Short mmCIF file of C-alpha atoms (C1' of nucleotides) in Angstrom, two decimals:
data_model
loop_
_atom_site.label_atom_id
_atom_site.label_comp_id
_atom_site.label_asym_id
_atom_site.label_seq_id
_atom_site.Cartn_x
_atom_site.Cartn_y
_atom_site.Cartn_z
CA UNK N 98 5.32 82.51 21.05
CA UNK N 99 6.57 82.08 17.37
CA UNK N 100 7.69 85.99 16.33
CA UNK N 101 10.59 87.48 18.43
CA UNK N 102 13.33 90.45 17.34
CA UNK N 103 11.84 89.95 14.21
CA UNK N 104 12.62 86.23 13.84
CA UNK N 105 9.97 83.40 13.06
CA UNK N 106 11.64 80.61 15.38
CA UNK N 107 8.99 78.07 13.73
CA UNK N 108 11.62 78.69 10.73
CA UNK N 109 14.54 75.92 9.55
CA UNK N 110 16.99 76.16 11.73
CA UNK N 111 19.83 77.41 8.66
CA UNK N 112 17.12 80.67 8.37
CA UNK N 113 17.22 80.88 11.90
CA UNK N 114 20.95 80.67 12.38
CA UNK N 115 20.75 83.32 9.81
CA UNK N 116 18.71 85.69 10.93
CA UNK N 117 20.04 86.11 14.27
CA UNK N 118 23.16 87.55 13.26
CA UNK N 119 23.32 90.84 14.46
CA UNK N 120 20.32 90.48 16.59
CA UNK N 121 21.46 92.14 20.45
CA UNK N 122 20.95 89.41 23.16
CA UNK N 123 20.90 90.65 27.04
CA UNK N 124 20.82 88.15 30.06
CA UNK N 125 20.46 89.95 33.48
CA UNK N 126 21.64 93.09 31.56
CA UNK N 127 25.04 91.92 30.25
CA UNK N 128 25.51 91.09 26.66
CA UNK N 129 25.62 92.49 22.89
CA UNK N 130 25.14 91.82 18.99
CA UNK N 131 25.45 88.16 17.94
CA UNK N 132 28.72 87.60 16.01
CA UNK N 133 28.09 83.94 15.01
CA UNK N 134 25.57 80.82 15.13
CA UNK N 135 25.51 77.48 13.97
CA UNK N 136 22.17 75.78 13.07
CA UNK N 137 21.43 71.81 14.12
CA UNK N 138 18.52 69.99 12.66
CA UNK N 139 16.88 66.87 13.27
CA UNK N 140 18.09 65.00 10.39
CA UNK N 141 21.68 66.06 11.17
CA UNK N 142 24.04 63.52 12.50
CA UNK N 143 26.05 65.94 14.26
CA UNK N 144 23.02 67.42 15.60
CA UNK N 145 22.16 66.25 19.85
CA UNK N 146 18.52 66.00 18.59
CA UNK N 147 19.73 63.17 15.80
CA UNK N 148 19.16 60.34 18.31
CA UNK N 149 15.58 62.05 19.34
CA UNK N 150 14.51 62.88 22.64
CA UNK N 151 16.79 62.56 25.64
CA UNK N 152 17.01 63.80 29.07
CA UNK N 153 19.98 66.34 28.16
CA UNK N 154 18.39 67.20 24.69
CA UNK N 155 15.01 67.32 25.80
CA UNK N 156 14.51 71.50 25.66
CA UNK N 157 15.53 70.90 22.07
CA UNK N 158 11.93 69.35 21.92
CA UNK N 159 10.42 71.90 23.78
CA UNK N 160 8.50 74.85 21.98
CA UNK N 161 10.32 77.35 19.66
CA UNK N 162 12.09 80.54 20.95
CA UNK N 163 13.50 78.75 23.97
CA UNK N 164 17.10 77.85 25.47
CA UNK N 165 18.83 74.69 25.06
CA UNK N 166 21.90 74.97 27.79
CA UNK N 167 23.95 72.07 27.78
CA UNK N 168 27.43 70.83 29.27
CA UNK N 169 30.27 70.63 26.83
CA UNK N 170 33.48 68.82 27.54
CA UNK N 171 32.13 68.43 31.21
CA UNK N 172 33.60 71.83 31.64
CA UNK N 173 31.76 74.54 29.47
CA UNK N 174 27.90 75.63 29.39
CA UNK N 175 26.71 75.94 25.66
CA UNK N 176 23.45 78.52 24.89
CA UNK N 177 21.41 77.29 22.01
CA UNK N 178 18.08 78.71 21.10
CA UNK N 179 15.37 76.17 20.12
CA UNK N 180 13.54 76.70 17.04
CA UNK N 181 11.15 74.45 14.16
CA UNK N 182 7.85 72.94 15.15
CA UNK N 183 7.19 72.06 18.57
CA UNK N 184 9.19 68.61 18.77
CA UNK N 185 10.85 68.90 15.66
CA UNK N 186 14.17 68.68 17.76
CA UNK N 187 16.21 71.60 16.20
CA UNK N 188 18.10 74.57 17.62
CA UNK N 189 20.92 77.21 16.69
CA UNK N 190 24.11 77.41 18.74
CA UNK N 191 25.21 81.35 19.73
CA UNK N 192 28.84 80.95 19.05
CA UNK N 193 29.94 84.90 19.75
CA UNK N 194 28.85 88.11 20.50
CA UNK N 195 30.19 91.28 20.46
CA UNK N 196 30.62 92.73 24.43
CA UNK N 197 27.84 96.05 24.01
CA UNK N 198 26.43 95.89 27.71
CA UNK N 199 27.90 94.95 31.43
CA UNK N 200 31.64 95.08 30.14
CA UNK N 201 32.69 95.20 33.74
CA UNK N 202 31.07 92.23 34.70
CA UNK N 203 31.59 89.94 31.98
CA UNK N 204 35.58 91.36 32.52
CA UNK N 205 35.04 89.89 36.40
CA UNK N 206 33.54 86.52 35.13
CA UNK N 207 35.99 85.78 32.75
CA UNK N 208 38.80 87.32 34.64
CA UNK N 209 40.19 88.28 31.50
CA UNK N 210 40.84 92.20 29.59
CA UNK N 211 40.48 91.89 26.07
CA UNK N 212 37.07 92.53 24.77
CA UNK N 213 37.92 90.74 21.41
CA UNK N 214 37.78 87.23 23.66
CA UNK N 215 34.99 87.88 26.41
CA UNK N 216 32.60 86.54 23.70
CA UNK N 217 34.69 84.54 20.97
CA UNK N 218 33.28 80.76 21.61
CA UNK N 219 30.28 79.46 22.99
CA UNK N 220 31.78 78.20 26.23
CA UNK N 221 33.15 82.13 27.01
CA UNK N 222 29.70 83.48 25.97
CA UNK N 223 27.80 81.56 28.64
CA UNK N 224 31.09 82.16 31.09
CA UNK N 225 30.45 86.23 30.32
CA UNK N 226 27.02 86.02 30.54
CA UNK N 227 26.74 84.17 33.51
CA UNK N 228 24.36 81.50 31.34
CA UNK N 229 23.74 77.74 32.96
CA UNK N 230 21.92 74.72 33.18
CA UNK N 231 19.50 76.76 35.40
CA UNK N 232 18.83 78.72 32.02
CA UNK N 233 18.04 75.37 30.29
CA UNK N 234 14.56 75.28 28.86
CA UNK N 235 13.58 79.14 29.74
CA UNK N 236 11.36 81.49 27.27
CA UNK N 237 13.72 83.63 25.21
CA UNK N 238 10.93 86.22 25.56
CA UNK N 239 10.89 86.66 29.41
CA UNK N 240 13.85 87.92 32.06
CA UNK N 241 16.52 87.06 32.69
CA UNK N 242 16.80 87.10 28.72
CA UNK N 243 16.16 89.75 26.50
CA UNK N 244 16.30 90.11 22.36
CA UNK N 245 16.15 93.53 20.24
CA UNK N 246 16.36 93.49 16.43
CA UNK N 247 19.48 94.57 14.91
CA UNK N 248 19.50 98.34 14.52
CA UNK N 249 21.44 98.61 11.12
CA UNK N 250 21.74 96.27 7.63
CA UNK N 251 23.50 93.02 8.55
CA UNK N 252 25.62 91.19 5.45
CA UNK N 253 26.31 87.15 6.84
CA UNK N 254 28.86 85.25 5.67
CA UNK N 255 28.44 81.35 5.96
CA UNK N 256 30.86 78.58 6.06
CA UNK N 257 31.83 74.94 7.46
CA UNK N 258 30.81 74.23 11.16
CA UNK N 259 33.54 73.80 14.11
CA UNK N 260 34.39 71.21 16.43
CA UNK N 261 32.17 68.58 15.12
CA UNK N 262 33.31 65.27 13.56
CA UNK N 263 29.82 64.60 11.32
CA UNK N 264 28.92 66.30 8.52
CA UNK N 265 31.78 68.91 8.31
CA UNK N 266 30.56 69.91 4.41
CA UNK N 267 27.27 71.71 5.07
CA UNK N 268 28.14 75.54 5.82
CA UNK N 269 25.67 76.04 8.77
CA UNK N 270 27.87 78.49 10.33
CA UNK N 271 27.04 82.05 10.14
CA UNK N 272 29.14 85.17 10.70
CA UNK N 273 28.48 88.74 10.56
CA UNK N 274 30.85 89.60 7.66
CA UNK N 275 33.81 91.49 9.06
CA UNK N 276 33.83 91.08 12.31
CA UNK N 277 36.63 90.76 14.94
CA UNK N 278 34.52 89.11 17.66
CA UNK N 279 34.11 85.50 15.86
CA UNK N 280 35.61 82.34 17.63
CA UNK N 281 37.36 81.85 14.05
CA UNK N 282 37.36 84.02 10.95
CA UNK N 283 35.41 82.95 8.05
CA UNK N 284 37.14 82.77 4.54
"C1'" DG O 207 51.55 82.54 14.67
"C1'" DC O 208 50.80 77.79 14.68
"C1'" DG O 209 49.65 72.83 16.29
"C1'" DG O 210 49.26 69.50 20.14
"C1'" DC O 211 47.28 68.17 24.50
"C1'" DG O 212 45.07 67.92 29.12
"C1'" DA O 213 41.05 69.29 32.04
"C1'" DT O 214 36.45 67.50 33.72
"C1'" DT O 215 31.73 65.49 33.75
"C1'" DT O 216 27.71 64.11 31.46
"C1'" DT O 217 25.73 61.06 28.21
"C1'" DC O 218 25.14 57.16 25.64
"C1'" DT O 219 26.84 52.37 23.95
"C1'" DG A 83 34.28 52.94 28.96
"C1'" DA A 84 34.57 56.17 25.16
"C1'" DA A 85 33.43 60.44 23.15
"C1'" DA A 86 32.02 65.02 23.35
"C1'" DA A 87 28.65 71.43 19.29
"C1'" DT A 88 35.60 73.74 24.06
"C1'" DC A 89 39.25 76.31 26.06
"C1'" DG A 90 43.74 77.80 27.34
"C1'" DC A 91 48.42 76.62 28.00
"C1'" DC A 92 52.60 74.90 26.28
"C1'" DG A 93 56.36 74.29 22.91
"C1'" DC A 94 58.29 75.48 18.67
"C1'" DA A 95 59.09 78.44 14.56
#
DNA sequence: GCGGCGATTTTCT
DNA sequence: GAAAATCGCCGCA
């Protein structure tokens, strides 16, 4: 598999990161537009891949247009979606989403009202969506998942990664300009 | 509205 | 044994 919702996962992971903004990810049904990514690379210190293959990390080396799931903080599930050549070791982390489909549920899951927040970090996204380490390693292109193009003009804004403590300059965070459904705002 | 801190578990040194 | 691609609660302004 290399083309899906119009992306070429065999991309860099930055053009990757890029182009998914605004792309509309369902899992089981419940989900909406992607908000915000970050992109990880091989040569990237604050990258899981950096270190090469691992048993955690090893989806990362797995072919293109796959998940990564891992554990964050021993508490929170993280969704990244593997891209580059097949054990390149990259992968873009879906930071936020705006809530489109299964508003109920994702309401249920996270036991929480607001819309705004269902979606606003990675660790809520997976909580909403119901993603875990069973999810590790699937096809992006098969159920439970499910990816549509975006249906109108997306403008991305780009800016410093969060959370890390390696190689804060490079902007490899990408936004959909505008939008109220990002973990932070961009400036 | 902001900054500080604890929770919890896997992974690697 | 420390650190981690986070979150939500608490105190204070």
């Amino acid at each position: 598999m290399t083309q899906l919702a119009g992306i070429d996962f065999h991309a860099p992971s930055q053009e990757v990161a890029r182009q998914l903004i605004g792309v509309v990810l369902l899992v089981d049904g419940v989900g909406g537009r992607i908000v915000e990514t970050e992109a990880y690379d091989r040569d990237d210190p604050a990258s899981h891949s950096f270190s090469g293959p691992s048993e955690r990390n090893l989806a990362m080396f797995g072919p293109p247009g796959h998940a990564y799931v891992y554990r964050s903080y021993g508490i929170h599930w993280c969704l990244n979606f593997v891209c580059r050549d097949n054990g390149h070791g990259a992968g873009v982390l879906i930071r936020a989403l705006e809530p489109l489909a299964g508003i109920g549920v994702m309401r249920e899951r996270r036991a929480l009202d607001d819309v705004r927040l269902l979606c606003s970090g990675p660790g809520k996204l997976c909580q909403a969506l119901g993603v875990t380490r069973a999810h590790n390693a699937l096809p992006l292109d098969a159920p439970p998942f499910a990816l549509s193009p975006p249906g109108d003009p997306v403008v991305v804004v780009a800016g410093p990664r969060i959370g890390i403590s390696k190689a804060m300059d490079v902007p490899w965070r990408f936004g959909l300009a505008g939008s109220r459904f990002v973990s932070k705002p961009f400036r």
